[in-house]
Coordinates of N, CA and C in Angstrom, one line a residue:
X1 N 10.6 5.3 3.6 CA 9.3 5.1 4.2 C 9.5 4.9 5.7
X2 N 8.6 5.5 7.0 CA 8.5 5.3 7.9 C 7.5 4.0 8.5
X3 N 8.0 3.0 8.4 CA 6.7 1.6 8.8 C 6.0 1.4 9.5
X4 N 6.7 2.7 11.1 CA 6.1 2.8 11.8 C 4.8 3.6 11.6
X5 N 4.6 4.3 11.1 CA 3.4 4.8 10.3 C 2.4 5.0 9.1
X6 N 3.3 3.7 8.4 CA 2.7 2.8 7.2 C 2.0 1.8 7.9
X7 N 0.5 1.9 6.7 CA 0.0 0.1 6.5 C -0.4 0.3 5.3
X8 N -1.1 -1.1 4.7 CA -1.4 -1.8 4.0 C -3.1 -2.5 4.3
X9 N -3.8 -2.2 3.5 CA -5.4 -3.2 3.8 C -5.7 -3.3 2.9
X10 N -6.3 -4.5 2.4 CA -7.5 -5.1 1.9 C -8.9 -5.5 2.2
X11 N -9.7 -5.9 1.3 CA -11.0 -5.8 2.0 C -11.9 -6.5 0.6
X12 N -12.5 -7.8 1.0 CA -13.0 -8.5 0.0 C -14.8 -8.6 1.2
X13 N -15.2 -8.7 -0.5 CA -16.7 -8.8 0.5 C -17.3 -10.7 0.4
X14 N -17.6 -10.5 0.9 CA -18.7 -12.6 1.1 C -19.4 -12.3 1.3
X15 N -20.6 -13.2 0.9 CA -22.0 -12.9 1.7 C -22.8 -12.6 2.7
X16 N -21.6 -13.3 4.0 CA -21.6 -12.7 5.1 C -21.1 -12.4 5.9
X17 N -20.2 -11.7 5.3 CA -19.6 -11.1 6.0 C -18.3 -10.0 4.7
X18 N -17.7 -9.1 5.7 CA -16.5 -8.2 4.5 C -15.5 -8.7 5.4
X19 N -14.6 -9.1 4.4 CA -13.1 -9.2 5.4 C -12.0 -8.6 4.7
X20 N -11.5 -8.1 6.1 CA -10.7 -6.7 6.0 C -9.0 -7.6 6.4
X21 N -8.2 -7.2 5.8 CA -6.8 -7.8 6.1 C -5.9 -6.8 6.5
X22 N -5.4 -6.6 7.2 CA -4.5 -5.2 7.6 C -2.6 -5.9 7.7
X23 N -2.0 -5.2 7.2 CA -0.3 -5.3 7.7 C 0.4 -3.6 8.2
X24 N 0.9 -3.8 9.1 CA 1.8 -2.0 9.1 C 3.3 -2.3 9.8
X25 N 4.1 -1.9 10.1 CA 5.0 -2.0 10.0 C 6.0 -2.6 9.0
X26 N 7.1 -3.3 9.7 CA 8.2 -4.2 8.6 C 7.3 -4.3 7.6
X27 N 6.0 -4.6 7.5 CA 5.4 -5.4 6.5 C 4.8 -4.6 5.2
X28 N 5.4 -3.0 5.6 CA 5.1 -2.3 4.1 C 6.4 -1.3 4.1
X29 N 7.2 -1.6 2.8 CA 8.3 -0.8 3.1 C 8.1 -0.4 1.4
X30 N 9.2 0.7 1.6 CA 9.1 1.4 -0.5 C 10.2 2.7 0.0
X31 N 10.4 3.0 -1.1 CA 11.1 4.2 -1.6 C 9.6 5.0 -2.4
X32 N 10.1 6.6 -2.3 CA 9.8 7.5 -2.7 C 10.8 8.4 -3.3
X33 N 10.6 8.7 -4.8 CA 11.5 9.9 -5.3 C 11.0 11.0 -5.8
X34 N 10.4 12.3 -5.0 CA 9.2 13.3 -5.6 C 9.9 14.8 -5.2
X35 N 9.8 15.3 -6.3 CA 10.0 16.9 -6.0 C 8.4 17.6 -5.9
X36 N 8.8 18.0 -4.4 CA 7.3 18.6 -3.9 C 7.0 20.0 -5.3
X37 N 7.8 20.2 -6.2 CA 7.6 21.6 -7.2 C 7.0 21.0 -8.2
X38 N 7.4 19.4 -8.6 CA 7.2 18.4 -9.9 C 6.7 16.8 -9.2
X39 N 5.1 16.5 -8.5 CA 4.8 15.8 -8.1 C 4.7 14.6 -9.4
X40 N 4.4 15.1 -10.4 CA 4.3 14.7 -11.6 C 5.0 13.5 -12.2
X41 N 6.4 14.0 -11.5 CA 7.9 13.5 -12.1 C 8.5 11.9 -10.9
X42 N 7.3 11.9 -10.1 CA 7.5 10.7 -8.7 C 8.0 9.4 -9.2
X43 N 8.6 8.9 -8.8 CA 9.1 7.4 -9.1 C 9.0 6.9 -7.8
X44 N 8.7 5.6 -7.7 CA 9.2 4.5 -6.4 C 8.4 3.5 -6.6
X45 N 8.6 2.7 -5.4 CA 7.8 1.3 -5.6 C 7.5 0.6 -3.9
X46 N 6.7 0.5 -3.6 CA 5.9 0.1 -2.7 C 5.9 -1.9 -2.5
X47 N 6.4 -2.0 -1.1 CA 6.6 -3.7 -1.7 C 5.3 -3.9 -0.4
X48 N 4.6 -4.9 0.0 CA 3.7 -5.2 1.3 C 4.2 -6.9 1.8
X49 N 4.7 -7.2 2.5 CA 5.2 -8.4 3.0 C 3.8 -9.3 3.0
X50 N 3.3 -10.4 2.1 CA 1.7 -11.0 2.4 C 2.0 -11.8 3.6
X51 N 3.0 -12.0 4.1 CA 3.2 -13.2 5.3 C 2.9 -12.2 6.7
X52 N 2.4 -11.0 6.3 CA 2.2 -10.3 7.8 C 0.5 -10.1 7.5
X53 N 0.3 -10.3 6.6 CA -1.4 -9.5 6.3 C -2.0 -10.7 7.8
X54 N -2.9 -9.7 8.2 CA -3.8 -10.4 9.5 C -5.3 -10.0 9.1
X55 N -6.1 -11.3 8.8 CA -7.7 -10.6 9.3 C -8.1 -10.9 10.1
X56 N -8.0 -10.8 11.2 CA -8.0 -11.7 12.4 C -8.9 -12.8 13.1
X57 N -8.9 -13.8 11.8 CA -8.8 -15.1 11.7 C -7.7 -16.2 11.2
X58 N -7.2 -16.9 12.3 CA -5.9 -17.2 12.0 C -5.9 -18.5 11.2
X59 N -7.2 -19.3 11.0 CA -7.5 -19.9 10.3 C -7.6 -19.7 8.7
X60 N -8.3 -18.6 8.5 CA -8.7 -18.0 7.5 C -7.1 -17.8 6.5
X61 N -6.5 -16.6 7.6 CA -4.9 -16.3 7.3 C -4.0 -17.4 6.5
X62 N -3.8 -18.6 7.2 CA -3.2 -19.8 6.9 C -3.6 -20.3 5.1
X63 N -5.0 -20.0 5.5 CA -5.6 -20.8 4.0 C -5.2 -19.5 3.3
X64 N -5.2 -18.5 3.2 CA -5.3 -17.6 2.4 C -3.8 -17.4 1.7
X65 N -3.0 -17.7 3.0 CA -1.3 -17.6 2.5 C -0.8 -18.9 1.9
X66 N -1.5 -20.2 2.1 CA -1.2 -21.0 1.9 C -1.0 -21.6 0.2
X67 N -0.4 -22.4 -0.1 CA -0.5 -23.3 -1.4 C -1.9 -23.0 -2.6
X68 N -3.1 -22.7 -1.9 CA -4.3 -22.9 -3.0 C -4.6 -21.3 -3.5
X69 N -3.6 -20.3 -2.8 CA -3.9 -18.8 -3.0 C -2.8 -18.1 -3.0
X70 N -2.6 -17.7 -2.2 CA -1.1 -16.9 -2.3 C -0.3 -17.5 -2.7
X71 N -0.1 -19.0 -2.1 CA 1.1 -19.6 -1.7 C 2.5 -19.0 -1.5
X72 N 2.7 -17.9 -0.3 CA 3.5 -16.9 0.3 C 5.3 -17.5 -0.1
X73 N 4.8 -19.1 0.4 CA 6.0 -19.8 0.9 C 6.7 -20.2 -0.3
X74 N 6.4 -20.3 -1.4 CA 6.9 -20.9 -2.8 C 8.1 -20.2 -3.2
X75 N 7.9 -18.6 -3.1 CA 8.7 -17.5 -3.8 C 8.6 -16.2 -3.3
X76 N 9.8 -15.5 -3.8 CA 9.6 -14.2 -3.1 C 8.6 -13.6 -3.6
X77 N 8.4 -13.9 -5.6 CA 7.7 -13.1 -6.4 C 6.3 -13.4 -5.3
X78 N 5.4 -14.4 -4.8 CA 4.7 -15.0 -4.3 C 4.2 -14.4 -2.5
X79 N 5.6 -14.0 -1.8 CA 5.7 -13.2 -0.6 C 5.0 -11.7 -1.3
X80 N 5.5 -10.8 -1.9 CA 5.7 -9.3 -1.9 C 4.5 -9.2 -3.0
X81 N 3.4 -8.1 -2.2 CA 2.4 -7.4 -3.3 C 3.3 -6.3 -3.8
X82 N 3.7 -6.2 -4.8 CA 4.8 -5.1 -5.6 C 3.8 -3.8 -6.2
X83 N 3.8 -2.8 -6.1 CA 3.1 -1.8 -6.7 C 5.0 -0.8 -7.2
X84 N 4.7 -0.8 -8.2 CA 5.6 0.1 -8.8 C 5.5 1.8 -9.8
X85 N 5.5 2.5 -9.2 CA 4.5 3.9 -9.6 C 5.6 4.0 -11.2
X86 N 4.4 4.2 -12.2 CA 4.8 4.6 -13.4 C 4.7 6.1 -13.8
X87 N 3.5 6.4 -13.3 CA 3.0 8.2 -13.8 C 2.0 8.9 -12.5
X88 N 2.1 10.1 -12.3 CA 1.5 10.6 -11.6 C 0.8 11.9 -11.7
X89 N -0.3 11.8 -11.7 CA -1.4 13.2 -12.4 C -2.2 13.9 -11.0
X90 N -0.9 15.2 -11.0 CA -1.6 16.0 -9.5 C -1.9 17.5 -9.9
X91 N -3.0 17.9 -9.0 CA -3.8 19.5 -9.1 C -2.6 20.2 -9.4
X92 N -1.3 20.1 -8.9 CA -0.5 20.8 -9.3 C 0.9 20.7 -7.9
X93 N 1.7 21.4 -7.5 CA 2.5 21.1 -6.9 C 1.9 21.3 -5.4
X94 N 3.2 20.0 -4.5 CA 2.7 19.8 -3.5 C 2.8 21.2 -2.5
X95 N 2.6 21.7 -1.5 CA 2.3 22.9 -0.9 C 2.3 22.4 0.5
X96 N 3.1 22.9 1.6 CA 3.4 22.6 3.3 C 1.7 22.7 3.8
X97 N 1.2 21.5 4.2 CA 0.1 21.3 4.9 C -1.4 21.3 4.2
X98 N -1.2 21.4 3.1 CA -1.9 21.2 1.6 C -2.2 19.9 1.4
X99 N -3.7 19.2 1.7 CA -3.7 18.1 0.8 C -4.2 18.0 -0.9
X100 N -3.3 17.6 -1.6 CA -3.5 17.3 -2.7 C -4.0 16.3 -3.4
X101 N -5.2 16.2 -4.3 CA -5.3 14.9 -4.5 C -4.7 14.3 -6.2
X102 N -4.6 13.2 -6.6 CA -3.7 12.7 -7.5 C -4.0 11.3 -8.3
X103 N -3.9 11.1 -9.5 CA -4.0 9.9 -9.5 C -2.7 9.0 -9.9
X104 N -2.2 7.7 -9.4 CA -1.0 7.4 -9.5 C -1.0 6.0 -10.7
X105 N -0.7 6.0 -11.5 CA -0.5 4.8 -12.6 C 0.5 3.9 -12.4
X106 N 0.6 3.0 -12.2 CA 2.0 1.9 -12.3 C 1.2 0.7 -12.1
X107 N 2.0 -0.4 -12.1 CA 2.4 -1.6 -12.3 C 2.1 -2.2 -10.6
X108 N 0.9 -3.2 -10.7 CA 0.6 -3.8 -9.3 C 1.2 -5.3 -9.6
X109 N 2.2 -5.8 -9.3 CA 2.7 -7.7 -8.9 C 2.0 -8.2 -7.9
X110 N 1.3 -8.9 -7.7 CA 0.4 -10.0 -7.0 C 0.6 -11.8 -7.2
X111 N 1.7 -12.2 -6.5 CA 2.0 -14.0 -7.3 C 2.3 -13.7 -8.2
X112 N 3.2 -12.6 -8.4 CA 4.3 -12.5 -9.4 C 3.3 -12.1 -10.8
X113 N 2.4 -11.8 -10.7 CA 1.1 -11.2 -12.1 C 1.0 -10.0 -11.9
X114 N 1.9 -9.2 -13.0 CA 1.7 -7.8 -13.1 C 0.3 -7.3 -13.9
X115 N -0.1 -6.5 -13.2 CA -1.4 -6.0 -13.4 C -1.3 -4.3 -13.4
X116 N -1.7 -3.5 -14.7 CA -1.8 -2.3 -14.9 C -3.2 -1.8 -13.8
X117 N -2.3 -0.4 -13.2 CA -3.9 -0.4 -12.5 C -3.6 1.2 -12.3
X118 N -4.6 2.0 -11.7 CA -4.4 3.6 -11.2 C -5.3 3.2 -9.5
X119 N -4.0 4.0 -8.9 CA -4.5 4.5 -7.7 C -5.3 5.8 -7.4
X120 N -6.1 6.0 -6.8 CA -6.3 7.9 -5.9 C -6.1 7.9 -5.4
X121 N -5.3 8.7 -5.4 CA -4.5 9.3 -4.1 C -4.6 10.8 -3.7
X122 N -4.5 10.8 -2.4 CA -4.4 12.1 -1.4 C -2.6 12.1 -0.9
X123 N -2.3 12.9 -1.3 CA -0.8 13.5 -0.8 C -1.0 14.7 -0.3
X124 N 0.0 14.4 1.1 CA -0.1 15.7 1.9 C 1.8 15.8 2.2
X125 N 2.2 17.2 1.9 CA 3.6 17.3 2.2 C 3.5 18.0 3.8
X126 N 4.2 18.0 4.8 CA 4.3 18.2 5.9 C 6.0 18.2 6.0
X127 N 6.1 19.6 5.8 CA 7.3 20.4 6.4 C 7.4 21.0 7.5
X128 N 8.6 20.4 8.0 CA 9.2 20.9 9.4 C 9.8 21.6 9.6
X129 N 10.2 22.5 10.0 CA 11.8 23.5 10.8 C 12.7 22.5 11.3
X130 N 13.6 23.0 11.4 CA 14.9 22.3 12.6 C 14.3 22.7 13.6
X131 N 13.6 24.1 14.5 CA 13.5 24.2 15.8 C 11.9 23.0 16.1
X132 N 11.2 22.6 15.3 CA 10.0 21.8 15.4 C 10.5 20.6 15.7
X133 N 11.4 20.3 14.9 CA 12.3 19.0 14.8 C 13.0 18.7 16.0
X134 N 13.7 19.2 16.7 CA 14.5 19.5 17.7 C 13.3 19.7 19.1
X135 N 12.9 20.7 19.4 CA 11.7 20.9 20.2 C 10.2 20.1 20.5
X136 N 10.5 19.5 19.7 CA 9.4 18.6 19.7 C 9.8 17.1 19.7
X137 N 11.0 16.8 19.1 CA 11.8 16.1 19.3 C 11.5 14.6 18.2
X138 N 10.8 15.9 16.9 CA 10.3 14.9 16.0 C 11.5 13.7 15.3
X139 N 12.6 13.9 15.1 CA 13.4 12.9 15.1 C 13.5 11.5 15.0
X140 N 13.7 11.6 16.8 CA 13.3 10.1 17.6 C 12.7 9.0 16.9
X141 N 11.4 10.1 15.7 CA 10.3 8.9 15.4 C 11.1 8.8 14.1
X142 N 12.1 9.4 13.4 CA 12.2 9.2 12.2 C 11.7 10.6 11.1
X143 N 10.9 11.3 11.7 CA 10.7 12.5 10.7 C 11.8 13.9 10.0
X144 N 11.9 13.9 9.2 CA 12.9 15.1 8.7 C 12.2 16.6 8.6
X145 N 13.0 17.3 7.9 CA 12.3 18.4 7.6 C 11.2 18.4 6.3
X146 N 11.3 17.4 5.9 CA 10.4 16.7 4.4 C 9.7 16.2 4.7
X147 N 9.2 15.3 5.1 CA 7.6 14.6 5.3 C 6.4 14.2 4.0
X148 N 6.3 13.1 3.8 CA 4.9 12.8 3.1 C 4.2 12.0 3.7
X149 N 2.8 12.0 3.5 CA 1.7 11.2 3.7 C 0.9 11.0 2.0
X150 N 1.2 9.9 1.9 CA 0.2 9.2 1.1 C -1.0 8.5 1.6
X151 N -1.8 8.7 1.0 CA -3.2 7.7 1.3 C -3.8 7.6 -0.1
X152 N -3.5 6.4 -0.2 CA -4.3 5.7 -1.8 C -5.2 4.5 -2.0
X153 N -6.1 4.1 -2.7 CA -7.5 2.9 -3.1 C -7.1 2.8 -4.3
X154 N -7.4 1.4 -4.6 CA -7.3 0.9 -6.1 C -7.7 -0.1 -6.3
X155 N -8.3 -0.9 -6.9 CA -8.7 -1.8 -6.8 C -8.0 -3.2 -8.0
X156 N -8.5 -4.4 -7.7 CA -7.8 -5.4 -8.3 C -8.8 -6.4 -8.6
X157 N -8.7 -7.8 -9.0 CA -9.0 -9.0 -8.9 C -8.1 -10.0 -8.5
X158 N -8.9 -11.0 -7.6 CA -8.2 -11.8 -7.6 C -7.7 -12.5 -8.9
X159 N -8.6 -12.9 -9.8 CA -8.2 -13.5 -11.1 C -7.4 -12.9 -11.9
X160 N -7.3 -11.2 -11.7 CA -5.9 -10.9 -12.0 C -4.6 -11.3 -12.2
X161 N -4.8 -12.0 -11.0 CA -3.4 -11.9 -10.7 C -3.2 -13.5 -10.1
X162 N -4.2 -14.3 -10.9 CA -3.8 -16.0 -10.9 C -4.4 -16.4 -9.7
X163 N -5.2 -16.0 -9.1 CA -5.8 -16.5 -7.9 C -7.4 -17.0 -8.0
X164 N -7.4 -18.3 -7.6 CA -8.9 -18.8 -7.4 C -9.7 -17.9 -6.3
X165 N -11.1 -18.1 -7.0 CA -12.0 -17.4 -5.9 C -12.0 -18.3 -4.6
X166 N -11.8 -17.9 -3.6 CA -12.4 -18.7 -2.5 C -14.2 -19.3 -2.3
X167 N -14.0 -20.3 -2.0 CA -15.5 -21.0 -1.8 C -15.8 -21.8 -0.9
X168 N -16.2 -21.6 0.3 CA -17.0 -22.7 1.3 C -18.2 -22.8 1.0
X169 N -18.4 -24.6 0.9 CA -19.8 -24.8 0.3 C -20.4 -23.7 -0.4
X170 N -21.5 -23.2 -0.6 CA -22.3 -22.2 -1.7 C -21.9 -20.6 -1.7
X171 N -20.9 -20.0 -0.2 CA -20.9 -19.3 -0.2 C -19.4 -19.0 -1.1
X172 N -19.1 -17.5 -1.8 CA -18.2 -17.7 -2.6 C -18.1 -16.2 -2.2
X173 N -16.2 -16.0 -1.8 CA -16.1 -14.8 -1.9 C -15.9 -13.8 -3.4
X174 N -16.3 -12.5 -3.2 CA -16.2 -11.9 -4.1 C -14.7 -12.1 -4.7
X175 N -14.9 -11.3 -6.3 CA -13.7 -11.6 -7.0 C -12.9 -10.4 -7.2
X176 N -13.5 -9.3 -6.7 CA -13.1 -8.0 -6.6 C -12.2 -7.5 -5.1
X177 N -11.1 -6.9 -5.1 CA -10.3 -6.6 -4.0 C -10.1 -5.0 -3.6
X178 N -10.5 -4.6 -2.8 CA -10.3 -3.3 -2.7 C -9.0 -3.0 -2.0
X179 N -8.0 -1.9 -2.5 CA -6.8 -2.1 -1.7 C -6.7 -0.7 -0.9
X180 N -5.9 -0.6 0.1 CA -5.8 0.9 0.8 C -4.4 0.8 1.4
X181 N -3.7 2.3 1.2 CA -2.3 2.3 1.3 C -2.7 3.5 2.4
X182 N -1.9 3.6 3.3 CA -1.1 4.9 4.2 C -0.1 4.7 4.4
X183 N 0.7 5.7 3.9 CA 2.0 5.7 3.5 C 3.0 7.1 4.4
X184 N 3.8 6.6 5.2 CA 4.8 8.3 5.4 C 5.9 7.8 5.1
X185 N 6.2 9.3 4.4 CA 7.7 9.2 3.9 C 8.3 10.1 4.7
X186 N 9.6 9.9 4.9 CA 10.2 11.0 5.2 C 11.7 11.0 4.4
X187 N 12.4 12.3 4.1 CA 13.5 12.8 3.0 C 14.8 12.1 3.8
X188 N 15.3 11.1 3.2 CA 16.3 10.4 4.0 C 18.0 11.8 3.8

């Protein structure tokens, strides 16, 4: 995975307000194992560091990572949202500059609570040349002649996965989590 061009977001709604959590870099790393002929056949696993998520209230952050929710600091199981891809159902094989769409089955860890879930996903393969590579000087950033972009939604609960709802005075956040991945890989 390229981190420099990974993130990770969430997005819970309140009454007044939606709050959106974002991490990208260090903070979403994974393996990818996919034959662009057999998209079908994908294995990997997706880790999200929770000690980097930002919604940019640092208040909010603190409480959210803290002891009564995440509690980040307890354990690693506790640090890492774990998604681990089990099955993958695509239009058919991936194709240079083709986006494909897909749905991805595996295993979400949240505070160490595995939770069965399906993503949708959009996979785009993006093949290079050596002279594109070289002349362009794609490299530098990390890209090969292989290339993937994932972009995936799925959703969760907090109660899934052992977490109290949040509540100041009457207002209570929702218990529903929407998740969003962008993902690039490139063929190590």
């Amino acid at each position: 995975m390229l981190p420099t061009y990974s993130r990770a977001t969430f997005k819970a709604d309140a009454p007044l307000e939606t709050i959106v959590g974002n991490t990208a870099g260090t903070g979403v790393t994974g393996t990818l194992t996919v034959d662009p002929a057999k998209p079908q056949t994908a294995t990997g696993t997706i880790k999200v560091d929770l000690t980097t998520l930002s919604s940019g209230v640092a208040k909010r952050d603190d409480d959210m990572k803290g002891p009564q929710y995440l509690d980040t600091a307890a354990s690693e199981a506790n640090r890492y949202a774990v998604f681990e891809i089990k099955s993958v159902e695509a239009a058919g094989p991936l194709e240079p500059g083709k986006e494909v769409p897909a749905k991805v089955s595996g295993i979400l860890t949240i505070k160490g609570k595995p939770v069965q879930t399906v993503a949708d996903a959009r996979v785009t393969y993006i093949k290079l040349t050596t002279d594109q590579l070289e002349k362009d000087n794609q490299k530098r950033w990390g890209f090969t002649t292989d290339n993937l972009k994932v972009r995936a939604k799925f959703a969760t609960t907090l109660t899934n996965h052992g977490i109290p709802i949040p509540q100041l005075l009457i207002l209570k956040l929702a218990n529903d989590l929407q998740l969003e991945t962008d993902l690039t890989f490139a063929k190590q």
